[in-house]
Amino acid sequence: MTSTLERPATTTTVGDLMTTPDLQISDDVTADTAMDILHSSGAEHLLVRTDDGRCAGLLTRLHLAPFQARSWYTERTAVRDIVLDRAPFATPDMPAGDAATAMHARGLDAWPVVDHDGHVIGLFSLR
């Protein structure tokens, strides 16, 4: 009697494909400052985190579109008060295919990756 040991199939995870986020801002930054950072960097999004490093969401140019007029309101509006893509976020052990499916369903091009405490550890992108 012979037996063969089959090797289990490996699944690519979000942790295998995530990158380090280039741009992160605190959620107390104003809309004006966030727009300036996006425009000067040429980035499409900014990762937003709370003061303790937990992920607050992903801010895109689309989220900042209502603030383009640059009024007194944009000078006083903190990013935390802007409606942006918030939790749930990806985790490093999540299968990449599942994450891509969830992102398509939510209309996201990029998704923050967090550890078990909610701290930002990466960014998963479909690009």
Coordinates of C-alpha atoms in Angstrom, one line a residue:
M1 CA 0.0 0.0 0.0
T2 CA 1.4 3.3 -1.0
S3 CA 0.2 6.7 0.1
T4 CA 1.0 10.0 -1.4
L5 CA 0.9 13.2 0.5
E6 CA -0.6 16.0 -1.5
R7 CA 0.5 19.4 -1.0
P8 CA -2.3 21.8 0.0
A9 CA -3.1 24.5 -2.5
T10 CA -1.8 27.8 -1.4
T11 CA -4.0 30.8 -1.7
T12 CA -2.6 34.3 -2.3
T13 CA -3.5 36.6 0.5
V14 CA -3.9 40.3 0.8
G15 CA -0.7 40.3 2.9
D16 CA 1.2 38.8 0.0
L17 CA 0.1 41.7 -2.4
M18 CA -0.3 44.7 -0.1
T19 CA 2.0 47.7 -0.3
T20 CA 3.1 50.3 2.2
P21 CA 0.8 53.3 1.9
D22 CA 2.7 56.3 0.5
L23 CA 0.5 59.0 2.0
Q24 CA -1.2 59.0 5.3
I25 CA -2.9 61.8 7.1
S26 CA -4.5 62.3 10.5
D27 CA -8.2 62.6 10.7
D28 CA -7.9 66.1 12.2
V29 CA -6.4 67.5 9.0
T30 CA -8.6 70.0 7.3
A31 CA -10.2 69.5 3.9
D32 CA -8.1 72.3 2.4
T33 CA -4.9 70.6 3.6
A34 CA -6.0 67.2 2.3
M35 CA -6.8 68.7 -1.1
D36 CA -3.4 70.4 -1.2
I37 CA -1.7 67.1 -0.4
L38 CA -3.6 65.2 -3.1
H39 CA -3.0 67.8 -5.7
S40 CA 0.7 68.3 -5.0
S41 CA 1.4 64.5 -4.8
G42 CA -0.7 63.5 -7.8
A43 CA -2.1 60.7 -5.7
E44 CA -5.7 59.4 -6.1
H45 CA -6.3 58.8 -2.4
L46 CA -5.0 59.4 1.1
L47 CA -5.1 56.8 3.9
V48 CA -6.7 58.5 7.0
R49 CA -5.8 57.4 10.5
T50 CA -6.8 58.4 14.0
D51 CA -4.4 59.9 16.5
D52 CA -3.7 56.4 17.9
G53 CA -2.8 55.0 14.4
R54 CA -6.0 53.1 13.8
C55 CA -7.4 53.2 10.3
A56 CA -10.2 55.8 9.8
G57 CA -10.7 55.2 6.1
L58 CA -9.6 56.1 2.6
L59 CA -10.1 59.6 1.3
T60 CA -10.3 60.1 -2.5
R61 CA -10.6 63.1 -4.8
L62 CA -14.2 62.3 -5.2
H63 CA -14.8 62.7 -1.5
L64 CA -13.2 66.1 -1.6
A65 CA -15.1 67.3 -4.7
P66 CA -17.7 69.2 -2.6
F67 CA -14.9 71.3 -1.1
Q68 CA -13.3 72.5 -4.3
A69 CA -14.8 76.0 -3.9
R70 CA -12.4 76.6 -0.9
S71 CA -14.7 78.6 1.4
W72 CA -14.4 79.2 5.1
Y73 CA -16.2 75.9 5.5
T74 CA -13.3 73.9 4.0
E75 CA -10.8 75.7 6.2
R76 CA -12.7 74.4 9.3
T77 CA -13.9 71.0 8.2
A78 CA -11.7 68.1 9.5
V79 CA -11.3 65.0 7.4
R80 CA -13.0 63.0 10.2
D81 CA -16.2 65.0 9.3
I82 CA -16.2 64.1 5.6
V83 CA -18.1 61.0 4.5
L84 CA -15.4 58.6 3.2
D85 CA -14.9 54.9 2.8
R86 CA -14.7 53.4 6.2
A87 CA -14.6 49.9 7.8
P88 CA -14.7 47.1 7.2
F89 CA -11.1 46.9 6.0
A90 CA -9.0 44.1 4.6
T91 CA -6.8 41.9 6.8
P92 CA -3.5 40.4 5.7
D93 CA -4.8 36.8 6.0
M94 CA -7.8 37.5 3.7
P95 CA -7.7 35.7 0.4
A96 CA -6.8 38.2 -2.3
G97 CA -9.7 37.0 -4.5
D98 CA -12.2 37.6 -1.7
A99 CA -10.8 41.1 -1.2
A100 CA -11.0 41.9 -4.9
T101 CA -14.6 40.7 -5.0
A102 CA -15.5 42.9 -1.9
M103 CA -13.7 45.9 -3.5
H104 CA -15.6 45.5 -6.7
A105 CA -18.9 45.3 -4.8
R106 CA -18.0 48.5 -2.9
G107 CA -16.6 50.3 -6.0
L108 CA -13.1 50.6 -4.5
D109 CA -9.7 50.7 -6.3
A110 CA -7.7 50.5 -3.1
W111 CA -8.5 49.1 0.4
P112 CA -6.7 49.7 3.7
V113 CA -5.2 46.6 5.3
V114 CA -5.3 46.6 9.1
D115 CA -4.0 44.3 11.9
H116 CA -6.2 42.7 14.5
D117 CA -6.2 46.0 16.5
G118 CA -7.3 48.2 13.6
H119 CA -3.9 49.7 13.0
V120 CA -2.9 50.4 9.4
I121 CA -0.3 48.0 8.0
G122 CA -0.7 48.3 4.3
L123 CA -2.8 49.1 1.2
F124 CA -4.3 46.5 -1.2
S125 CA -4.9 47.8 -4.7
L126 CA -6.5 46.3 -7.8
R127 CA -4.0 48.1 -10.0

